[in-house]
Amino acid sequence: MQKIRLITICLCVFCVACTNAENKNINASEIVKMIQKGKPVQLADKVIFGDLNFADALKPEFLGGSVMCAKIQHSISFVGCVFMGDVSAKSVQNGAPVQTVFGTNLVFQNCDFRGEVNFDDAEIFGYASFHKSTFRKPASFNNITVWASNCVFSYIIADCDFAMQTSRIKGTLNIANAEFKNKLKLQELIVDDNLIFNNTKCSGSADLSLMRIGGRALFNYAGFSDDCNMLMARFGGDVEFYDTKFSKKPNLEKVMFTTISTNSQDFDLSKSILIIKQ
């Protein structure tokens, strides 16, 4: 009798465990269906299988010329989720490039991206956050536009190349306490307000050339283990480099600072650097 009870209990525990596993797993196609039904996507602690492409979720509209866009009007929020496939916001349909417009908030907080991430050319009209997320393969956010006051990539870990070239952030870009283990590409990045880069570590080369920062730029306690290129960057507000560590001398040729504060010996305030007097 006791053996029967024990077997029954074990079977119940097994069934509950299987049910919990099924509830935790979700296919990317189910998320696409939620978007197609006009529902906000709010998922937490899920393992998502398959490739997720936001640009293919809705019928695209012409944005101008030959460019088309898929407009997602409801919020997208993932917290503590694992993405086993690629995550993208661009595609090609009938020979025409399709980009994604997010009408409101886009949140991937504490997420684990196992595949490639590509949000190139996306427009985000709400709060954008990838706080505490991990990118295990290349991540590309080139030519994105974020219209809200905050764009957050703080505490992220990028195992491979991470790119945010020619992008426009209308508010503040927060990349504090991040770790980039390979190349960091921020060429021609425009940030209308502040850039927060405090305590961020770059193991690979960091290309910050031709950046345009309208507000303050904070690089305090950051570390650069390889080349750091700031060629022809422009800083409209205060720039701070307190206890910033460079393994190689940074390229500051033709950089324009309004004011610069530093206690590092790695800065050569020579004729190549222009201090703008206001």
Coordinates of C-alpha atoms in Angstrom, one line a residue:
M1 CA 0.0 0.0 0.0
Q2 CA 2.8 2.4 0.9
K3 CA 4.6 1.5 -2.4
I4 CA 1.4 2.5 -4.3
R5 CA 1.2 5.8 -2.5
L6 CA 4.8 6.5 -3.2
I7 CA 4.4 5.7 -6.9
T8 CA 1.3 7.9 -7.0
I9 CA 3.1 10.8 -5.4
C10 CA 6.0 10.5 -7.8
L11 CA 3.7 10.5 -10.8
C12 CA 2.0 13.6 -9.5
V13 CA 5.3 15.4 -9.0
F14 CA 6.4 14.3 -12.5
C15 CA 3.1 15.6 -14.0
V16 CA 3.4 19.0 -12.2
A17 CA 7.0 19.3 -13.3
C18 CA 6.1 18.6 -16.9
T19 CA 3.2 21.1 -16.8
N20 CA 5.5 23.8 -15.3
A21 CA 8.1 23.1 -18.1
E22 CA 5.4 23.4 -20.7
N23 CA 4.1 26.7 -19.2
K24 CA 7.6 28.1 -19.2
N25 CA 8.3 27.3 -22.9
I26 CA 6.8 29.3 -25.7
N27 CA 7.3 29.4 -29.4
A28 CA 8.2 32.7 -31.2
S29 CA 5.2 32.1 -33.5
E30 CA 2.9 32.5 -30.4
I31 CA 4.3 36.0 -29.8
V32 CA 3.7 36.9 -33.5
K33 CA 0.1 35.9 -33.1
M34 CA -0.2 38.1 -30.0
I35 CA 1.1 41.1 -32.1
Q36 CA -1.2 40.3 -35.0
K37 CA -4.2 40.3 -32.6
G38 CA -3.2 43.8 -31.4
K39 CA -2.4 42.6 -27.9
P40 CA 0.5 44.0 -25.8
V41 CA 3.3 41.4 -25.3
Q42 CA 4.1 41.1 -21.6
L43 CA 6.1 37.9 -20.8
A44 CA 8.3 37.0 -17.9
D45 CA 10.6 34.0 -17.1
K46 CA 9.9 32.3 -20.5
V47 CA 12.1 30.3 -22.7
I48 CA 11.3 31.3 -26.3
F49 CA 12.1 28.9 -29.1
G50 CA 12.5 29.8 -32.8
D51 CA 13.4 33.0 -34.5
L52 CA 11.4 36.1 -33.6
N53 CA 11.2 38.7 -36.3
F54 CA 9.0 41.8 -35.5
A55 CA 9.2 43.1 -39.0
D56 CA 7.4 40.0 -40.3
A57 CA 4.6 40.1 -37.7
L58 CA 2.4 42.6 -39.4
K59 CA 1.6 43.6 -43.0
P60 CA 4.1 46.4 -43.8
E61 CA 3.2 49.9 -45.0
F62 CA 5.3 52.1 -47.3
L63 CA 7.4 54.5 -45.3
G64 CA 8.9 56.3 -48.2
G65 CA 10.6 55.3 -51.5
S66 CA 11.1 51.6 -51.5
V67 CA 11.3 51.3 -47.7
M68 CA 8.5 49.6 -45.9
C69 CA 7.7 49.4 -42.2
A70 CA 5.8 47.2 -39.8
K71 CA 4.1 49.3 -37.2
I72 CA 3.6 47.7 -33.7
Q73 CA 1.4 50.0 -31.6
H74 CA 1.3 48.0 -28.4
S75 CA 4.0 47.7 -25.8
I76 CA 6.6 44.9 -26.0
S77 CA 8.0 43.7 -22.6
F78 CA 10.1 40.7 -21.8
V79 CA 11.5 40.2 -18.3
G80 CA 13.9 37.4 -17.4
C81 CA 13.3 35.6 -20.7
V82 CA 15.7 33.4 -22.7
F83 CA 15.7 33.7 -26.5
M84 CA 17.0 30.5 -28.1
G85 CA 16.8 31.8 -31.7
D86 CA 17.6 35.0 -33.4
V87 CA 15.7 38.2 -32.6
S88 CA 15.3 40.8 -35.4
A89 CA 13.3 43.9 -36.3
K90 CA 14.1 44.0 -40.0
S91 CA 13.5 41.8 -43.0
V92 CA 13.0 41.8 -46.8
Q93 CA 9.6 41.2 -48.4
N94 CA 9.1 41.0 -52.1
G95 CA 12.5 42.5 -52.6
A96 CA 11.9 45.5 -50.4
P97 CA 13.5 46.2 -47.1
V98 CA 11.1 46.2 -44.1
Q99 CA 11.9 47.9 -40.8
T100 CA 10.0 48.0 -37.6
V101 CA 8.4 51.0 -35.9
F102 CA 7.5 50.4 -32.2
G103 CA 4.8 52.9 -31.2
T104 CA 5.4 52.6 -27.5
N105 CA 7.7 51.0 -25.0
L106 CA 10.2 48.3 -25.9
V107 CA 11.7 46.4 -22.9
F108 CA 14.0 43.4 -22.7
Q109 CA 15.1 43.4 -19.1
N110 CA 17.4 40.7 -17.7
C111 CA 17.1 38.7 -20.9
D112 CA 19.4 36.1 -22.3
F113 CA 19.9 36.2 -26.1
R114 CA 21.4 33.0 -27.4
G115 CA 21.1 33.9 -31.1
E116 CA 21.9 37.0 -33.0
V117 CA 20.1 40.3 -32.3
N118 CA 19.4 42.8 -35.1
F119 CA 17.3 45.9 -34.5
D120 CA 18.9 47.9 -37.4
D121 CA 16.8 50.9 -38.7
A122 CA 14.1 50.4 -36.0
E123 CA 12.2 53.4 -34.6
I124 CA 11.1 53.4 -31.0
F125 CA 8.6 56.0 -29.8
G126 CA 8.6 54.9 -26.2
Y127 CA 11.0 53.9 -23.4
A128 CA 13.7 51.5 -24.7
S129 CA 15.5 49.2 -22.2
F130 CA 17.8 46.2 -22.5
H131 CA 19.0 46.5 -18.9
K132 CA 20.9 43.6 -17.5
S133 CA 20.6 41.5 -20.7
T134 CA 23.2 39.2 -22.1
F135 CA 24.1 39.0 -25.8
R136 CA 25.9 35.8 -26.6
K137 CA 26.2 36.4 -30.4
P138 CA 26.6 39.7 -32.4
A139 CA 24.1 42.4 -31.5
S140 CA 23.4 45.2 -34.0
F141 CA 21.4 48.4 -33.2
N142 CA 22.7 50.4 -36.2
N143 CA 20.7 53.4 -37.4
I144 CA 18.0 53.1 -34.8
T145 CA 16.0 56.1 -33.5
V146 CA 14.8 56.3 -29.9
W147 CA 12.4 59.2 -29.4
A148 CA 11.9 58.9 -25.7
S149 CA 13.9 60.5 -22.9
N150 CA 15.8 57.3 -22.0
C151 CA 17.5 54.5 -23.8
V152 CA 19.0 51.9 -21.4
F153 CA 21.8 49.4 -22.0
S154 CA 23.2 49.4 -18.4
Y155 CA 24.7 46.3 -16.9
I156 CA 24.5 44.4 -20.3
I157 CA 27.1 41.8 -21.2
A158 CA 28.1 41.5 -24.9
D159 CA 30.2 38.4 -25.7
C160 CA 30.6 39.2 -29.4
D161 CA 30.6 42.4 -31.5
F162 CA 28.1 45.1 -30.4
A163 CA 27.2 47.9 -32.8
M164 CA 25.1 51.1 -32.5
Q165 CA 26.4 53.1 -35.5
T166 CA 24.7 56.1 -37.0
S167 CA 21.9 55.8 -34.4
R168 CA 20.0 58.8 -32.9
I169 CA 19.0 58.9 -29.3
K170 CA 16.7 61.8 -28.6
G171 CA 17.3 61.6 -24.8
T172 CA 19.9 60.0 -22.5
L173 CA 21.8 56.9 -23.5
N174 CA 22.8 54.8 -20.4
I175 CA 25.5 52.2 -21.0
A176 CA 26.9 52.3 -17.4
N177 CA 28.3 49.1 -15.8
A178 CA 28.3 47.2 -19.1
E179 CA 30.9 44.7 -20.3
F180 CA 31.9 44.4 -24.0
K181 CA 34.1 41.4 -24.6
N182 CA 34.7 42.1 -28.3
K183 CA 34.4 45.1 -30.6
L184 CA 32.2 48.0 -29.6
K185 CA 31.1 50.1 -32.6
L186 CA 29.5 53.5 -31.9
Q187 CA 30.7 55.5 -34.9
E188 CA 28.5 58.5 -35.7
L189 CA 26.2 57.9 -32.8
I190 CA 24.2 61.0 -31.9
V191 CA 22.9 61.4 -28.4
D192 CA 20.9 64.6 -27.9
D193 CA 21.2 64.6 -24.1
N194 CA 23.6 62.7 -21.8
L195 CA 25.9 59.7 -22.5
I196 CA 26.5 57.6 -19.3
F197 CA 29.4 55.2 -19.8
N198 CA 30.6 55.0 -16.2
N199 CA 32.3 51.8 -15.0
T200 CA 31.9 50.1 -18.4
K201 CA 34.6 47.7 -19.5
C202 CA 35.7 47.2 -23.1
S203 CA 38.0 44.2 -23.7
G204 CA 38.0 44.6 -27.5
S205 CA 38.5 47.7 -29.6
A206 CA 36.1 50.6 -29.0
D207 CA 35.3 52.9 -31.9
L208 CA 33.6 56.1 -30.7
S209 CA 34.7 58.2 -33.7
L210 CA 32.5 61.0 -35.0
M211 CA 30.1 60.7 -32.0
R212 CA 27.9 63.7 -31.3
I213 CA 26.9 64.1 -27.6
G214 CA 24.7 67.1 -26.8
G215 CA 24.7 66.9 -23.0
R216 CA 27.2 65.5 -20.5
A217 CA 29.4 62.5 -21.3
L218 CA 30.6 60.4 -18.3
F219 CA 33.4 57.9 -18.8
N220 CA 34.4 57.7 -15.1
Y221 CA 36.0 54.4 -14.0
A222 CA 35.6 52.9 -17.5
G223 CA 38.2 50.6 -18.7
F224 CA 39.6 50.1 -22.3
S225 CA 41.8 47.1 -22.7
D226 CA 42.4 47.6 -26.5
D227 CA 42.3 50.5 -28.9
C228 CA 39.9 53.4 -28.1
N229 CA 39.2 55.7 -31.0
M230 CA 37.4 59.1 -30.5
L231 CA 38.5 60.7 -33.7
M232 CA 36.5 63.9 -34.5
A233 CA 34.0 63.3 -31.7
R234 CA 32.0 66.3 -30.5
F235 CA 30.9 66.8 -26.9
G236 CA 28.5 69.7 -26.2
G237 CA 28.5 69.4 -22.4
D238 CA 30.8 68.5 -19.7
V239 CA 33.0 65.4 -20.2
E240 CA 34.5 63.4 -17.3
F241 CA 37.3 60.9 -17.4
Y242 CA 37.9 60.3 -13.7
D243 CA 40.0 57.1 -13.1
T244 CA 39.4 56.0 -16.6
K245 CA 41.9 53.2 -17.6
F246 CA 43.4 52.9 -21.0
S247 CA 45.8 50.0 -21.9
K248 CA 46.7 51.9 -25.1
K249 CA 46.8 55.7 -25.7
P250 CA 43.4 56.8 -27.0
N251 CA 43.0 58.5 -30.3
L252 CA 41.7 62.0 -29.4
E253 CA 42.6 63.6 -32.7
K254 CA 40.4 66.6 -33.6
V255 CA 38.0 65.9 -30.7
M256 CA 35.9 68.9 -29.6
F257 CA 35.3 69.3 -25.9
T258 CA 33.3 72.1 -24.3
T259 CA 34.9 71.3 -20.9
I260 CA 36.9 68.2 -19.9
S261 CA 37.6 66.9 -16.4
T262 CA 40.2 64.2 -15.8
N263 CA 42.8 62.9 -13.5
S264 CA 44.2 60.4 -16.0
Q265 CA 47.7 60.7 -17.5
D266 CA 46.5 59.2 -20.7
F267 CA 45.2 62.4 -22.1
D268 CA 47.5 64.6 -24.2
L269 CA 45.7 67.9 -24.3
S270 CA 47.7 68.9 -27.4
K271 CA 46.8 71.0 -30.4
S272 CA 44.8 68.1 -31.8
I273 CA 42.2 68.6 -29.1
L274 CA 40.0 71.7 -29.4
I275 CA 38.5 73.1 -26.2
I276 CA 35.5 75.2 -27.1
K277 CA 35.2 78.3 -25.0
Q278 CA 31.7 79.5 -24.2

